[in-house]
mmCIF file of C-alpha atoms in Angstrom:
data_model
loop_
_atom_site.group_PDB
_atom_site.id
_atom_site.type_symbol
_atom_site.label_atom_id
_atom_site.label_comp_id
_atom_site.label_asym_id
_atom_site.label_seq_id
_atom_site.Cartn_x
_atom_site.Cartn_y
_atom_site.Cartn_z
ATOM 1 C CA UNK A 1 22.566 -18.131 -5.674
ATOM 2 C CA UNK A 2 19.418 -16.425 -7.179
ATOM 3 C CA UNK A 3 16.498 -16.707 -4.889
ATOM 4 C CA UNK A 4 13.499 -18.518 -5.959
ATOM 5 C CA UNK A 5 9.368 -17.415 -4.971
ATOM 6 C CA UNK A 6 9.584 -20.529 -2.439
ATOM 7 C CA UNK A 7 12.542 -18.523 -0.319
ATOM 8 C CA UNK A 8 9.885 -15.936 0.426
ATOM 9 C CA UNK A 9 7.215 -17.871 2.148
ATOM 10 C CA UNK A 10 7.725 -18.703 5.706
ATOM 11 C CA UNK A 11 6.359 -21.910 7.691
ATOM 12 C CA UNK A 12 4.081 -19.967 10.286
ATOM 13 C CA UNK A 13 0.274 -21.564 9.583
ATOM 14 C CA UNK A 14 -2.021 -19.217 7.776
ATOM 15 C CA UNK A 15 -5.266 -18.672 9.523
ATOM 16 C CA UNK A 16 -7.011 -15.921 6.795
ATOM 17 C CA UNK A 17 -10.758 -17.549 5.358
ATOM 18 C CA UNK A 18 -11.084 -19.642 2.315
ATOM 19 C CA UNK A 19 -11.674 -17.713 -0.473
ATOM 20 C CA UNK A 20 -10.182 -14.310 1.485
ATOM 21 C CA UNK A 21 -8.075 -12.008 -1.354
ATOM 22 C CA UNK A 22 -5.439 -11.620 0.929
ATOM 23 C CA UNK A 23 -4.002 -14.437 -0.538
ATOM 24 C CA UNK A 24 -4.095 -13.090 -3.736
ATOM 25 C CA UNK A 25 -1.683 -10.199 -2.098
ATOM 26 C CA UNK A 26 0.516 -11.988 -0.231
ATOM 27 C CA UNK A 27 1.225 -14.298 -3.580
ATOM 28 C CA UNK A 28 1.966 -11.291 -5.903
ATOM 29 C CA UNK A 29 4.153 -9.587 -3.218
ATOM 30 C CA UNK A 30 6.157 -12.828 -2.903
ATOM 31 C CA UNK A 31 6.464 -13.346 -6.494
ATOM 32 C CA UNK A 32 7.520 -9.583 -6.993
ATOM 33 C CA UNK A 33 10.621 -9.941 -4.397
ATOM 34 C CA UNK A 34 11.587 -12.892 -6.400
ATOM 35 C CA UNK A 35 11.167 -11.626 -9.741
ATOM 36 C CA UNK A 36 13.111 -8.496 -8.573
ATOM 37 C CA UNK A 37 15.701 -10.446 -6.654
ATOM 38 C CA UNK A 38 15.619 -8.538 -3.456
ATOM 39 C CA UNK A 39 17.378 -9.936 -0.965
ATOM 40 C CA UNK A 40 15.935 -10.993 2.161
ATOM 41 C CA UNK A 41 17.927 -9.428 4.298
ATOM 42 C CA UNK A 42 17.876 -5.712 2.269
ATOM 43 C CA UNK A 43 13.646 -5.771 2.524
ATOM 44 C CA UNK A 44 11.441 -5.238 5.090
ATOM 45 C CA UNK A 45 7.758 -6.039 5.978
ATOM 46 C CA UNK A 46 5.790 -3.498 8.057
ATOM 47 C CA UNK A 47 2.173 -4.378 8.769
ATOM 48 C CA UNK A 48 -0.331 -3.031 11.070
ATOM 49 C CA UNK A 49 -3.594 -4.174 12.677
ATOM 50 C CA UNK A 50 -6.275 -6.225 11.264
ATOM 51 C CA UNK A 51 -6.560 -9.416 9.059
ATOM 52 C CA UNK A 52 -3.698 -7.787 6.753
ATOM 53 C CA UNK A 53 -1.610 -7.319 9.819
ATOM 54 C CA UNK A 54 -0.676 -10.759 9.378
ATOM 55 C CA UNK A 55 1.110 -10.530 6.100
ATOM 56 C CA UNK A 56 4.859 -9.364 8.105
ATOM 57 C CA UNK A 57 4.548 -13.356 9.661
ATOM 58 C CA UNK A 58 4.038 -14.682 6.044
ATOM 59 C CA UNK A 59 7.000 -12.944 4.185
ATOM 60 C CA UNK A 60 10.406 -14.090 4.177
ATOM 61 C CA UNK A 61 12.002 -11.078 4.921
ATOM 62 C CA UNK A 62 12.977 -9.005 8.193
ATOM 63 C CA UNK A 63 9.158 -8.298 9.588
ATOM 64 C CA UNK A 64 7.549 -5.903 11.746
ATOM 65 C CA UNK A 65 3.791 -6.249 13.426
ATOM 66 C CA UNK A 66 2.964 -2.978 14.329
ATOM 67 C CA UNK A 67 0.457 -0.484 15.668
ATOM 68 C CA UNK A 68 -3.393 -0.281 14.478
ATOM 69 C CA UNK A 69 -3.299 3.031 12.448
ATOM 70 C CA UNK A 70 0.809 3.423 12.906
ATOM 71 C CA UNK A 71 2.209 1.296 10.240
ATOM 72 C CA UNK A 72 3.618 4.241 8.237
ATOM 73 C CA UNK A 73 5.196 5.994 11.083
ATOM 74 C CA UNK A 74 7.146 2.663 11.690
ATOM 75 C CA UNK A 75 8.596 1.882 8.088
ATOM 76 C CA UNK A 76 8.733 5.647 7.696
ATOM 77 C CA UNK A 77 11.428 5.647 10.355
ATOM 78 C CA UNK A 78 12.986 2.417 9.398
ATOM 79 C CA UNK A 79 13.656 3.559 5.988
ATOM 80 C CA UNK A 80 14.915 7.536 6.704
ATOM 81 C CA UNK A 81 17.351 5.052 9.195
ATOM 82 C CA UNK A 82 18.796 3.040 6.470
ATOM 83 C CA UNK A 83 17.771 4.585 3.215
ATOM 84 C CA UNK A 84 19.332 0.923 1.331
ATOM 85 C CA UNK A 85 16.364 -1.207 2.703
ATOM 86 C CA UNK A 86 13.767 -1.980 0.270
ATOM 87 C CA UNK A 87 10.247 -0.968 2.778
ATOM 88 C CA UNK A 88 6.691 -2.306 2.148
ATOM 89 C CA UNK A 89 4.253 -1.594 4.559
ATOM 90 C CA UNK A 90 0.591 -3.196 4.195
ATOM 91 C CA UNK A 91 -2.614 -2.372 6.328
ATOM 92 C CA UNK A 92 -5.978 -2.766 5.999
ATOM 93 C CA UNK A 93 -8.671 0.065 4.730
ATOM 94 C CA UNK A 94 -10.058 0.897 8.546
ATOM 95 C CA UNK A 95 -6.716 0.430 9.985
ATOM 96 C CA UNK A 96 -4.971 3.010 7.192
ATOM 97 C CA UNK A 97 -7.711 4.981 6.137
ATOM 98 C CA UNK A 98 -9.533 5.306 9.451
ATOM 99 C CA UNK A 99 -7.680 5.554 12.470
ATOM 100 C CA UNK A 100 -3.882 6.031 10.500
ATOM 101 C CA UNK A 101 -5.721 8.363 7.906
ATOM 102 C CA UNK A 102 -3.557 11.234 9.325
ATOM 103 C CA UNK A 103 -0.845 9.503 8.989
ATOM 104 C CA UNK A 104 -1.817 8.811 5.338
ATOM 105 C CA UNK A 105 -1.987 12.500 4.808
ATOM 106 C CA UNK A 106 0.724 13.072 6.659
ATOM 107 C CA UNK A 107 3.261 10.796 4.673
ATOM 108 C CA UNK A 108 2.055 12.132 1.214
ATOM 109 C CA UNK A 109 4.092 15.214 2.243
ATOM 110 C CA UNK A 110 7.191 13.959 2.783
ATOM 111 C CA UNK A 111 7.259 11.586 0.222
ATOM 112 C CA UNK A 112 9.748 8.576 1.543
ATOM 113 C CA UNK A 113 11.016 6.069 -1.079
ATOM 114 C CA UNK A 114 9.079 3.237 0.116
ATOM 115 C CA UNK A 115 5.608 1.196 -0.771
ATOM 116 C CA UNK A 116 2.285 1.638 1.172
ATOM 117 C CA UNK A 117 -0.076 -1.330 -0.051
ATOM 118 C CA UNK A 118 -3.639 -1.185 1.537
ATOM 119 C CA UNK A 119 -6.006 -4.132 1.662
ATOM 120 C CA UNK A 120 -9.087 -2.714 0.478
ATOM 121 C CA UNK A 121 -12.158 -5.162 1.151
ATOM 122 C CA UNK A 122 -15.127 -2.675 2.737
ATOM 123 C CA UNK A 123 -14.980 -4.118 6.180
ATOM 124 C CA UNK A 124 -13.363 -4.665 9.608
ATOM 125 C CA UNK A 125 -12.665 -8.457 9.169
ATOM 126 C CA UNK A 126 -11.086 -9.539 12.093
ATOM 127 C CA UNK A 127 -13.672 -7.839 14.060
ATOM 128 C CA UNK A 128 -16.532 -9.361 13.038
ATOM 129 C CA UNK A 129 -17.602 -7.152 9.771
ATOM 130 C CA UNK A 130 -18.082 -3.626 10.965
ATOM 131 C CA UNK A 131 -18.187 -0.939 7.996
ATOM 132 C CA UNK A 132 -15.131 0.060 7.251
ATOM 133 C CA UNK A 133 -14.019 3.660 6.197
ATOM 134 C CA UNK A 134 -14.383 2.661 2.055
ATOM 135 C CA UNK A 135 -17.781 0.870 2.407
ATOM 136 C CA UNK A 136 -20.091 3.323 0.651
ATOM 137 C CA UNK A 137 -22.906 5.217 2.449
ATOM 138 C CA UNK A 138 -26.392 3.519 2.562
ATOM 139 C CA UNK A 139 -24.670 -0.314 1.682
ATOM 140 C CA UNK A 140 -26.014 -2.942 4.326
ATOM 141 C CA UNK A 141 -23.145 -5.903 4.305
ATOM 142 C CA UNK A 142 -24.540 -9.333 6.442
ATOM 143 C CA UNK A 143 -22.538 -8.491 9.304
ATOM 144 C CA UNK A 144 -24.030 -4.592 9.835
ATOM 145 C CA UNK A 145 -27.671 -4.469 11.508
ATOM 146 C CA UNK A 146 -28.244 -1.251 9.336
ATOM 147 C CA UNK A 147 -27.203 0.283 6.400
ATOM 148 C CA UNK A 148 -23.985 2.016 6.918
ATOM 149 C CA UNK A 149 -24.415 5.395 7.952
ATOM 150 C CA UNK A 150 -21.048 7.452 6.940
ATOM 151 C CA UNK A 151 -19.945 8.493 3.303
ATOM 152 C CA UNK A 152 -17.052 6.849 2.110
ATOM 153 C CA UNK A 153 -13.297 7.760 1.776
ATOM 154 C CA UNK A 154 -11.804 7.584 -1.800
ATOM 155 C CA UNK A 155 -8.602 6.226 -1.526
ATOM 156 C CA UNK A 156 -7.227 7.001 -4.951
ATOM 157 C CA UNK A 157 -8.121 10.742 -4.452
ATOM 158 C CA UNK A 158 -7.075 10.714 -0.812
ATOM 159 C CA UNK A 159 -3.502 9.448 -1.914
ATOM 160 C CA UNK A 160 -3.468 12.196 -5.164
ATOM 161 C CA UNK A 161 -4.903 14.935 -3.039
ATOM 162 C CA UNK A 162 -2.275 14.165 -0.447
ATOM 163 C CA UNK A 163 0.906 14.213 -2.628
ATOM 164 C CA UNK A 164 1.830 10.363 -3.368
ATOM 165 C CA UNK A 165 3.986 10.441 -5.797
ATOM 166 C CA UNK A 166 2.527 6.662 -7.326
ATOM 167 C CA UNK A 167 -1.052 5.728 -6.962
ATOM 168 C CA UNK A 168 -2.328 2.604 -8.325
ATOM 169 C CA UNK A 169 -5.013 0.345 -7.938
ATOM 170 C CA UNK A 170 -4.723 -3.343 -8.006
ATOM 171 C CA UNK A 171 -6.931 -6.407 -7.629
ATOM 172 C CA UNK A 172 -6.384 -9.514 -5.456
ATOM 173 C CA UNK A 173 -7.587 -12.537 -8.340
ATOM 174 C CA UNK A 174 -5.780 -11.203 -10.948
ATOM 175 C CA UNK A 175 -2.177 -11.756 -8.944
ATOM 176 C CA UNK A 176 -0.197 -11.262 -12.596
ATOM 177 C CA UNK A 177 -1.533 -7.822 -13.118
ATOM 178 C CA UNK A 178 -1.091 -7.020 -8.860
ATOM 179 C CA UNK A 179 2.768 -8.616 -9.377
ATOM 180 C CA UNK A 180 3.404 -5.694 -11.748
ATOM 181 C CA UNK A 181 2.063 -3.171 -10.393
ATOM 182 C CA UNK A 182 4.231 -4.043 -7.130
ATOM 183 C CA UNK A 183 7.257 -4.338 -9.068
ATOM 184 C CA UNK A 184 6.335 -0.881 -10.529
ATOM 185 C CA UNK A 185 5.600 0.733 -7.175
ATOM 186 C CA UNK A 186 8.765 -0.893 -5.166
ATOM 187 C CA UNK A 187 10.687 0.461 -8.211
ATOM 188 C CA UNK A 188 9.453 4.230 -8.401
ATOM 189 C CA UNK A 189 11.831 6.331 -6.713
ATOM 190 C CA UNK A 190 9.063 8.257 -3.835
ATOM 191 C CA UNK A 191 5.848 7.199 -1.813
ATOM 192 C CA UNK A 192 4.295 4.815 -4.038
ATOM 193 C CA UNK A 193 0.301 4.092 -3.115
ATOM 194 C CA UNK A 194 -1.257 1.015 -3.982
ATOM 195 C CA UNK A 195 -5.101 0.078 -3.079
ATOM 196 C CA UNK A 196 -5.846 -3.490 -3.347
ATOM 197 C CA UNK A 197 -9.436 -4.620 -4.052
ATOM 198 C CA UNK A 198 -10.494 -7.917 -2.603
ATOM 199 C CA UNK A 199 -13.380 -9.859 -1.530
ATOM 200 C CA UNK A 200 -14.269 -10.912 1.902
ATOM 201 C CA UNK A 201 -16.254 -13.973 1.856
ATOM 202 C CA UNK A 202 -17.150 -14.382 5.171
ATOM 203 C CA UNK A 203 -18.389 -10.491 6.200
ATOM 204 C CA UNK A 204 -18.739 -8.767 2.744
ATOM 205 C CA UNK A 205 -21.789 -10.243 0.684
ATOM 206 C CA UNK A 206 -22.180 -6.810 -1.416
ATOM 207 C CA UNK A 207 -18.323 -6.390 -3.275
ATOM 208 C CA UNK A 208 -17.877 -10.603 -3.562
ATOM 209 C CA UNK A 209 -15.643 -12.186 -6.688
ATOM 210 C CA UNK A 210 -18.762 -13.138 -9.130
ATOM 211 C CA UNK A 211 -19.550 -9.010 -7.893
ATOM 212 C CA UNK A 212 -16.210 -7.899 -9.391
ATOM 213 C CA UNK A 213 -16.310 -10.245 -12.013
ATOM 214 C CA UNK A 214 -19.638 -9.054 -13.445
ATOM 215 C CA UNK A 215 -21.979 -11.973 -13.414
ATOM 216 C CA UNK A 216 -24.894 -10.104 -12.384
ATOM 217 C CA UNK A 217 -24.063 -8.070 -15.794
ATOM 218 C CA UNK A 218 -24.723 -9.158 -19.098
ATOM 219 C CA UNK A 219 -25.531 -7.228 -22.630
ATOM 220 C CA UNK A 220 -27.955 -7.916 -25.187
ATOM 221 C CA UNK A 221 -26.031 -10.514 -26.258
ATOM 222 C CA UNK A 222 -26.210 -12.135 -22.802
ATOM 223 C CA UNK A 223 -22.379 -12.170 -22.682
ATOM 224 C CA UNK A 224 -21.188 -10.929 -19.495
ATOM 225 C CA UNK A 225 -18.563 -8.087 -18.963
ATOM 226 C CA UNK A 226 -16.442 -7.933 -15.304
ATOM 227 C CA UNK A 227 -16.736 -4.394 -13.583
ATOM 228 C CA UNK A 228 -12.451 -4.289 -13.825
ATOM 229 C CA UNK A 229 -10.826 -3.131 -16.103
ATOM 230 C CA UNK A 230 -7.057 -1.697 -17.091
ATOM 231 C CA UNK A 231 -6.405 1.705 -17.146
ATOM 232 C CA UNK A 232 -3.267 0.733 -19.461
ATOM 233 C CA UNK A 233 -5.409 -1.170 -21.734
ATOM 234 C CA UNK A 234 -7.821 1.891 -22.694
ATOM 235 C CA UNK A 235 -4.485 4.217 -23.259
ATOM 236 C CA UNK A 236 -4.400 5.933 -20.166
ATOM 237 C CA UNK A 237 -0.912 8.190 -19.661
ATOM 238 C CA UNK A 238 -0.451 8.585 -15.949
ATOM 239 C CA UNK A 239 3.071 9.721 -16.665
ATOM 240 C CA UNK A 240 4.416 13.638 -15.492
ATOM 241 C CA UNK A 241 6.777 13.838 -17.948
ATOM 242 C CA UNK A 242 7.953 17.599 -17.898
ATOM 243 C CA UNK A 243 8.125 19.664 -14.855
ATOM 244 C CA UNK A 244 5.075 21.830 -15.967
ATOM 245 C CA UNK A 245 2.738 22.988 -13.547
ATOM 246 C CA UNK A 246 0.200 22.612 -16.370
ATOM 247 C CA UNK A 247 0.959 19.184 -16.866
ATOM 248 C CA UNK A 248 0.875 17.854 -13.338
ATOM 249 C CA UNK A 249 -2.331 19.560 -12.728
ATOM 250 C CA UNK A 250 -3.478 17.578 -15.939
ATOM 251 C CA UNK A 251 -2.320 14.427 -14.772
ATOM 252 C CA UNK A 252 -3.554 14.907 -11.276
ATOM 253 C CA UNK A 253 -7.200 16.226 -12.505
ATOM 254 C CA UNK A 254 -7.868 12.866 -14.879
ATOM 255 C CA UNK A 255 -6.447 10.456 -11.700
ATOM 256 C CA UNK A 256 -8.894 12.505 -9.585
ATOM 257 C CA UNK A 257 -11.528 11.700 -12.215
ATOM 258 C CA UNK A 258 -10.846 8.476 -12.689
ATOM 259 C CA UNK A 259 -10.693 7.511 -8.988
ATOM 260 C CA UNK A 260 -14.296 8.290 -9.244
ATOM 261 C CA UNK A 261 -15.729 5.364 -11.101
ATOM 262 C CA UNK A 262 -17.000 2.996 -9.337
ATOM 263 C CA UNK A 263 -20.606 0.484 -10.265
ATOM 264 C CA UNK A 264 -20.255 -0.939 -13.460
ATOM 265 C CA UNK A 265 -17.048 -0.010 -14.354
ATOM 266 C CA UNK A 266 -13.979 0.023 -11.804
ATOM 267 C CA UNK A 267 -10.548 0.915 -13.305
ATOM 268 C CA UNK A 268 -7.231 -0.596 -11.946
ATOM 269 C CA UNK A 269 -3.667 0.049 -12.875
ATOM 270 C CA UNK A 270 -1.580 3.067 -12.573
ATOM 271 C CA UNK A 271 -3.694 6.487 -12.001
ATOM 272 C CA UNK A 272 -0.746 8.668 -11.701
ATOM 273 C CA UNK A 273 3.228 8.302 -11.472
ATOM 274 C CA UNK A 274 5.531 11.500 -10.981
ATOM 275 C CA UNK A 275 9.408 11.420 -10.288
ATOM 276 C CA UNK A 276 10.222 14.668 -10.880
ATOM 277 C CA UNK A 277 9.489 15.220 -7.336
ATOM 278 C CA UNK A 278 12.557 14.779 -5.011
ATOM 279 C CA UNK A 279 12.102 11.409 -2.716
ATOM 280 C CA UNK A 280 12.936 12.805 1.688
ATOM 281 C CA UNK A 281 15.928 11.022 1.506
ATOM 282 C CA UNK A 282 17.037 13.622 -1.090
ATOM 283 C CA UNK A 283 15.848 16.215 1.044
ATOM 284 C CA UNK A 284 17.834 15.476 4.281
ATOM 285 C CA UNK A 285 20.493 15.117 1.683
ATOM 286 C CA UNK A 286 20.817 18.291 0.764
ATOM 287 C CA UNK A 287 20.549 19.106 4.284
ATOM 288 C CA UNK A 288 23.519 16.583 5.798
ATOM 289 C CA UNK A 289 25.390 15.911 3.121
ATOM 290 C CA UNK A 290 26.968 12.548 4.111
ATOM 291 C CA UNK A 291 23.950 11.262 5.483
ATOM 292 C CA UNK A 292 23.391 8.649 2.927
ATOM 293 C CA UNK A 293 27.283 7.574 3.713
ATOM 294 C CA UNK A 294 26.454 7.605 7.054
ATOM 295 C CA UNK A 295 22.931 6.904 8.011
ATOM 296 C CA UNK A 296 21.678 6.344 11.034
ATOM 297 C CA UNK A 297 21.368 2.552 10.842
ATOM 298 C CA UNK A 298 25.135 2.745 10.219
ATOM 299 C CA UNK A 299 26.147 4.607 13.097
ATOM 300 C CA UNK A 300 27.514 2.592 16.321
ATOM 301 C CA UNK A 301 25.043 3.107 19.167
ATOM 302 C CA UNK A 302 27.163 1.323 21.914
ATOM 303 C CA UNK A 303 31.274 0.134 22.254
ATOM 304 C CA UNK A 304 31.592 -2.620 24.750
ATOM 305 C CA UNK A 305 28.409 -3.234 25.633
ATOM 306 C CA UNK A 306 28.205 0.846 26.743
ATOM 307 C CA UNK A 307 26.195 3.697 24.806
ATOM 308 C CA UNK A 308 28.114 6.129 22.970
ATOM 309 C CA UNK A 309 25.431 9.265 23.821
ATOM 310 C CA UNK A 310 25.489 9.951 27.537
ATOM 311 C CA UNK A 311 21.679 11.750 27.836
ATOM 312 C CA UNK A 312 22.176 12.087 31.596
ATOM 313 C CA UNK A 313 21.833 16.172 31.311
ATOM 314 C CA UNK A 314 18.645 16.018 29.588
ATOM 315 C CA UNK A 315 16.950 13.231 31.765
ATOM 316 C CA UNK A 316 18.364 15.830 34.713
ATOM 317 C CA UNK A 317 16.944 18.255 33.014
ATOM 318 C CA UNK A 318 13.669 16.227 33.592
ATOM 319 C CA UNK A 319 13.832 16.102 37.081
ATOM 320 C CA UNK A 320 10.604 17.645 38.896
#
């Protein structure tokens, strides 16, 4: 029986603020698993710490809370296990781009077929507002006594600069647009990158929805124009088509370029896309040939209630 968008939402009470764009996420991630038709039991929900942490409780599927800053690590090792399982992990800006920003860097390298979708509102929420690692220097939010002090990381560049293979930008009130992209970035065979916009209502008062949506800017004609817009709509080609060195460096240099706008005019959508590039599980492939046969996830651990691997000589081995 074909699963519906209600068969992904689970019963445990939602605690995130009125208003919060995490919503917004956890809405277009539901309705891309449906759309898809992923089955419950072939997906899997890592989150780590923070407001966002929450979304593995609020998903339908097999869930796992995790470690501030560790999130990849986890579904990194869940999928190289069993390579079939469809992996999303989610974390928020300071928990992915702060402390887990070397494992962001770190994960661009190896390039695992799985989804890495950050929830990108400026701030610490759950604790109380503190700058977060994409506020921009000199910005004073309600919550911060003074105007934050650091520069800011650039998540689109970060994730081109460290060799995702699909880097996209989304936006938490437009959940049609956000849908698609998911479906594109859970469908792209490598490490696909997606950074979320959203508004905090209750700690951000700088980057709010009327913010995004350009109230505050209006022509000559007094109509107003929102800061977002589609990368897809002003014919943008994120593509690597050819396996060209001259090519991907041209793709890469305008996603680079692009990832730099920011004020008045904010681009989402697709900044770059490249399959040409083979996914890990290709690599140990070509490595242990039956491995996708017989990955670890298929392997029997224990007969009989008794482990198959006896590690006695290297725990000896450990002996002081």
């Amino acid at each position: 029986m074909a699963l519906k968008l209600a068969d992904y939402k689970t019963d445990v009470h939602n605690d995130w603020c009125p208003g919060c764009g995490d919503f917004g996420i956890v809405n277009a991630i539901q309705m891309a698993l449906a759309e898809m038709g992923i089955e419950r039991d072939k997906a899997a929900m890592f989150s780590g710490i923070g407001c966002s942490g929450k979304t593995s409780h609020y998903i339908n599927t097999y869930g796992v809370h995790t470690l501030h800053g560790r999130v990849l690590t986890f579904a990194q090792g869940a999928k190289i296990a069993n390579p079939e399982m469809t992996v999303v992990a989610v974390g928020g800006d300071g928990d992915g781009l702060g402390i887990g920003a070397g494992h962001f860097v770190a994960a661009g390298r190896r390039n695992v077929d799985m989804t890495y979708i950050i929830f990108d509102n400026g701030v610490y929420g759950l604790t109380k507002g503190q700058a977060s690692p994409t506020l921009k220097l000199g910005e004073k939010t309600k919550s911060l006594p003074t105007p934050n002090t650091n520069s800011n990381v650039n998540p689109i560049g970060l994730a081109v600069a460290s060799g995702f293979t699909f880097v996209a930008r989304g936006y938490s009130y437009d959940i049609k647009h956000l849908k698609n992209l998911i479906i594109q970035a859970v469908n792209h065979k490598g490490l696909s990158f997606l950074d979320v916009l959203q508004p905090c209502p209750t700690y951000n008062d700088l980057n709010t929805r009327d913010w995004y949506a350009g109230v505050d800017l209006v022509d000559e004609a007094q109509k107003r124009h929102s800061r977002i817009y589609k990368l897809e709509e002003q014919g943008f080609e994120p593509t690597v088509h050819y396996d060209s060195e001259a090519e991907v460096n041209e793709k890469l240099s305008q996603a680079l370029i692009k990832s730099l706008e920011w004020g008045n005019k904010i681009p989402i959508g697709i900044f770059y896309k490249n399959e040409l590039i083979s996914p890990y599980t290709q690599r140990i492939k070509d490595k242990i040939p039956n491995y996708l046969e017989n990955s670890p996830a298929k392997q029997n651990i224990s007969k009989d209630g008794h482990p198959n691997t006896d590690i006695s000589q290297i725990l000896d081995s450990l002996e002081v």
